[in-house]
Coordinates of C-alpha atoms in Angstrom, one line a residue:
Chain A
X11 CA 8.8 -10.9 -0.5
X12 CA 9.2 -9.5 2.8
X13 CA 5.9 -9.4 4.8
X14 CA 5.1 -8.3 8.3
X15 CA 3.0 -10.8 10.7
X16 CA -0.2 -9.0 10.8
X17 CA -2.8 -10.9 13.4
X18 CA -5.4 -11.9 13.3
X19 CA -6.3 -12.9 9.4
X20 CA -10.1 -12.6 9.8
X21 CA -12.4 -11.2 12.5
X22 CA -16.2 -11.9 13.0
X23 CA -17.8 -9.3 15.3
X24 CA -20.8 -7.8 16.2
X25 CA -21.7 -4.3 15.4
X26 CA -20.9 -2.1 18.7
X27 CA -18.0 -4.1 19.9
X28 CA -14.2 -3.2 20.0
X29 CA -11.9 -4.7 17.7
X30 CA -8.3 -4.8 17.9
X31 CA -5.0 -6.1 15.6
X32 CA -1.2 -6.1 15.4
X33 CA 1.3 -6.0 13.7
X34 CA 5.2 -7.4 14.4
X35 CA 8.6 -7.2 13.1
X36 CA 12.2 -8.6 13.2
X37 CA 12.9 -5.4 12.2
X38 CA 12.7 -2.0 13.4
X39 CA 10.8 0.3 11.6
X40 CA 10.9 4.3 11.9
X41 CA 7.1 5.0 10.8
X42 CA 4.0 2.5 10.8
X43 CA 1.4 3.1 8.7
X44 CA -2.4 2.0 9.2
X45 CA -4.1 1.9 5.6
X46 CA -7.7 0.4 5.1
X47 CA -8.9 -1.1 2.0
X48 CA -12.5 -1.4 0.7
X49 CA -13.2 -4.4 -2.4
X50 CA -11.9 -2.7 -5.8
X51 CA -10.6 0.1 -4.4
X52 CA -6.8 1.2 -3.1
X53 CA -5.8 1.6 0.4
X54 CA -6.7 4.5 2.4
X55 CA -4.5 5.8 5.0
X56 CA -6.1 5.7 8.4
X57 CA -3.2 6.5 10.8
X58 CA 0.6 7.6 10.3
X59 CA 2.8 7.0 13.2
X60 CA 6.5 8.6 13.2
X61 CA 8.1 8.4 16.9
X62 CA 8.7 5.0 19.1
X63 CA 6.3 4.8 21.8
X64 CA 3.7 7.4 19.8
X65 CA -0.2 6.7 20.4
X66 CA -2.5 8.7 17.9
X67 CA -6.3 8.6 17.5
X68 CA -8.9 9.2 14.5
X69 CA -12.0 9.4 15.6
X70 CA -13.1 5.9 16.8
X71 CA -9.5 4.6 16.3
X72 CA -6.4 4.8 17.8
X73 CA -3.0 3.2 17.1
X74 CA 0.2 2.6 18.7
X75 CA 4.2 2.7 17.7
X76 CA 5.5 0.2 19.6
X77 CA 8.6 1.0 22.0
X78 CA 11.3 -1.4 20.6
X79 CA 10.2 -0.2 17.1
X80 CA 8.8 -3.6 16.3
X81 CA 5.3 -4.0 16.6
X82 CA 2.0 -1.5 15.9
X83 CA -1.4 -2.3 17.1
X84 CA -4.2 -1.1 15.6
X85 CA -7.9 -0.5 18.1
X86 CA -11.2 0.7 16.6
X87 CA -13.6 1.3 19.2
X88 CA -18.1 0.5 19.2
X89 CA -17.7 -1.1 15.2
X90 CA -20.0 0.4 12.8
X91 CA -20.9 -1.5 9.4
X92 CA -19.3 0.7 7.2
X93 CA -15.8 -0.4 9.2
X94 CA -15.8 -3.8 7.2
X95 CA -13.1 -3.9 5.2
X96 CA -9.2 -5.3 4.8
X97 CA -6.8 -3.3 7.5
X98 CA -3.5 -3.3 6.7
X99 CA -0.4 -2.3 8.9
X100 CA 3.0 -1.1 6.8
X101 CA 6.2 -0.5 8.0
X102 CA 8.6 2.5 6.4
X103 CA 12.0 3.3 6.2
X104 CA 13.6 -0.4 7.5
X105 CA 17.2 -0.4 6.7
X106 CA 16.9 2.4 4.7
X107 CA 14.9 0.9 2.1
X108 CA 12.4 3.6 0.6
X109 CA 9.6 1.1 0.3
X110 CA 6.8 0.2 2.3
X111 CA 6.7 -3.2 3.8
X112 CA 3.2 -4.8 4.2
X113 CA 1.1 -7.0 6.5
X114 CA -0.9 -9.9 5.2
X115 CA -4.4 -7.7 6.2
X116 CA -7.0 -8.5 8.9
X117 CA -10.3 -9.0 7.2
X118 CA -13.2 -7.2 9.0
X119 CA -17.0 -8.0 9.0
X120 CA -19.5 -7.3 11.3
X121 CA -22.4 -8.7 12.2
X122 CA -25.1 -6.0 12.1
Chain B
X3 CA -7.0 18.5 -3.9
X4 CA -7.9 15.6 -6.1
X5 CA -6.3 12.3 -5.1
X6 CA -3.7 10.0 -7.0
X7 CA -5.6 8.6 -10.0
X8 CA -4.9 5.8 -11.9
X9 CA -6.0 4.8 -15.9
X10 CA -7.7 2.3 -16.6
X11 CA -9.0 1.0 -13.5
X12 CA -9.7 -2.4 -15.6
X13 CA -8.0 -4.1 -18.0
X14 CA -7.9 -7.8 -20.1
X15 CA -5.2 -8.7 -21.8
X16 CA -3.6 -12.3 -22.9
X17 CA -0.8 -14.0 -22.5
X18 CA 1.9 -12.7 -24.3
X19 CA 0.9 -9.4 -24.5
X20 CA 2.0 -6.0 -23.0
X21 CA 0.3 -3.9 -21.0
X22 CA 0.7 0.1 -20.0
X23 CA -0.8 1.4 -17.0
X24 CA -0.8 5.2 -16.4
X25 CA -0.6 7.2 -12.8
X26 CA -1.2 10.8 -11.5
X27 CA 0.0 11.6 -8.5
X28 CA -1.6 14.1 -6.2
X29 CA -0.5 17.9 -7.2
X30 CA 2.9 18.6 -5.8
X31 CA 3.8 15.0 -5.4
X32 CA 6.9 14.2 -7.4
X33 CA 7.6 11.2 -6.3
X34 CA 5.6 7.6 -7.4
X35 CA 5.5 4.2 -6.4
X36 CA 4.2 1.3 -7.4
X37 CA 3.0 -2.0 -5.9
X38 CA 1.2 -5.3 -7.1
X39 CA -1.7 -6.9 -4.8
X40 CA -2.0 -10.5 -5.4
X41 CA -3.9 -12.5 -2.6
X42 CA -1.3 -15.1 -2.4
X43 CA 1.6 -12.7 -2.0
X44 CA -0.3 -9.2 -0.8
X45 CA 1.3 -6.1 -1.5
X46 CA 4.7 -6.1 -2.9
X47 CA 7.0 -3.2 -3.9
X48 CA 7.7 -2.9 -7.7
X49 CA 10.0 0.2 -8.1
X50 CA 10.0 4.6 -7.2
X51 CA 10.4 7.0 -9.6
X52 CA 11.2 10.7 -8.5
X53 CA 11.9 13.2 -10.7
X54 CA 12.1 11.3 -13.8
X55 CA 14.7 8.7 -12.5
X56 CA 13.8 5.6 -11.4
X57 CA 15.1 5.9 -7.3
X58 CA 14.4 2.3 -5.9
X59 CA 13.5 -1.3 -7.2
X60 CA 12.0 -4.3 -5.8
X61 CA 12.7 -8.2 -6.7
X62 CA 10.8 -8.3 -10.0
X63 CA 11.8 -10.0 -13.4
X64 CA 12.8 -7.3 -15.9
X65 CA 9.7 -7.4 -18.0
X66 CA 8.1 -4.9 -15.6
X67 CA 10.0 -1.6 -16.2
X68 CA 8.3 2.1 -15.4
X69 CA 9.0 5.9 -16.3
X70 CA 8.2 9.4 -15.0
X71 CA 7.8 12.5 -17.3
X72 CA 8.2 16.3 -16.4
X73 CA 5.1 16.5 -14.9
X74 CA 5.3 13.4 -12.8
X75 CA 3.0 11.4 -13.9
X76 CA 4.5 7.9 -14.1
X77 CA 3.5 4.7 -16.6
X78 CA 4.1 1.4 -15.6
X79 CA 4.6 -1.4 -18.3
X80 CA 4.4 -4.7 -18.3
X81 CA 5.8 -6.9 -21.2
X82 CA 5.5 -10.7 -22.3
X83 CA 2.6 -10.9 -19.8
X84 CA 1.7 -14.6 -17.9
X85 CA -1.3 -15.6 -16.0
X86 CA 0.7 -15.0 -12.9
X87 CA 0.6 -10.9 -13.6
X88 CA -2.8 -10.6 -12.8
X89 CA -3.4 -8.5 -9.8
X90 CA -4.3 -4.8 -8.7
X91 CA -1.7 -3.0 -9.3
X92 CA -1.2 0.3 -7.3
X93 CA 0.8 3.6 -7.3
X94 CA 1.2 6.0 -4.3
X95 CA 2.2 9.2 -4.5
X96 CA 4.7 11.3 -1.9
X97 CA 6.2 14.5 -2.0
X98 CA 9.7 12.3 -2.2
X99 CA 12.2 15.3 -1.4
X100 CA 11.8 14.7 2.4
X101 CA 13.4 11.8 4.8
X102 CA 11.4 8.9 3.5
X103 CA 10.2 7.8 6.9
X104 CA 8.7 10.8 7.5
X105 CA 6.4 11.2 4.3
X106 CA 3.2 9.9 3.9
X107 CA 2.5 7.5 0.5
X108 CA -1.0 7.9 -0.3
X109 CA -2.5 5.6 -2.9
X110 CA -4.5 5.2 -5.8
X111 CA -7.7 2.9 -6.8
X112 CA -5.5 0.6 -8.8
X113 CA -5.6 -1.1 -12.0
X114 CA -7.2 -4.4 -12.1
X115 CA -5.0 -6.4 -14.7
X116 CA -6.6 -9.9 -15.9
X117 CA -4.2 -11.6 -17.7
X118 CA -6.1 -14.3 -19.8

């Protein structure tokens, strides 16, 4: 099925330093999502962006729309423990298709 | 306001069987989705319902079919099952009478289906 290319797969880092994915299309999007999701558990939404260009923080994060439509990046500022987890970037509304389309996850730990 | 719950979170089954998995979206919601998590193919798009009509589909074989009832709860079934149905499977829930790029899908905790 249609994926996005979420990067990168798997990050190793040490509690208190920054961290910081993307996400990229062939296709424009007109909203990216930023869910996280914790082992047994659904994804949570973390960050809802709706114009081109848009840059939104939550607390120690803060994410980006990208200006051609195309691309997200996701930045989560001095890592805490309780940030390890799968991060996922979905796009919404390509085409017109009422579905979201998914990234392949970035796999957090830190290193305490 | 509770959150979008999903019955039962785990679940056994063998090949050959059928399985039903229930959803509740959060209050006000009408609209459901549903998605399967595998780790080989991540999160794929199964099908919408809104107001009791099924709205959208995704590229699955027809043994997975759904429904909505009045109050919007939605069940998902899965028929003939094979060891390659075993995932989460998860619904979100959206209010669904607004532009769809400007509504927020929040999920559920899923249903772990092991197909045996």
């Amino acid at each position: 099925g249609q994926q996005l290319n979420q990067s990168p797969q798997s990050m190793f880092i040490q509690e208190g330093e920054d961290v910081s994915m993307n996400c990229t299309s062939s296709s424009i999007f007109n909203t990216w999502l930023w869910y996280k999701q914790e082992p047994g558990e659904g994804p949570v939404l973390l960050i809802a962006l709706y114009k081109a260009g848009e840059l939104t923080s939550n607390g120690r994060l803060t994410a980006q729309f990208g200006i051609t439509r195309k691309d997200s990046f996701l930045n989560i500022s001095a890592s805490i423990p309780s940030d390890v987890g799968i991060y996922f970037c979905a796009g919404q509304g390509i085409q017109g298709a009422q579905k979201l389309v998914f990234g392949q996850g970035t796999r957090l730990t830190i290193n305490p | 306001k509770a959150g979008v719950t999903q019955t039962p979170r785990y679940l056994i089954k063998t090949r050959g069987q059928q399985v039903t998995l229930s959803c509740s979206p959060i209050s006000g919601h009408r609209s459901v989705s549903w998605y399967q998590q595998t780790p080989g193919q991540g999160l794929q798009f199964l099908f919408e319902y809104f107001s009791e009509t099924q709205r959208n589909k995704g590229n699955f074989p027809g043994r997975f079919s759904g429904r909505q009832f009045s109050n919007s709860r939605s069940e998902m079934n899965v028929s003939t099952l094979e060891l390659g149905d075993s995932a989460l499977y998860l619904c979100a829930s959206r209010y669904g009478q607004g532009k769809f790029a400007s509504e927020t899908q929040y999920f559920g905790p899923g249903t772990r289906l092991l197909v045996l």
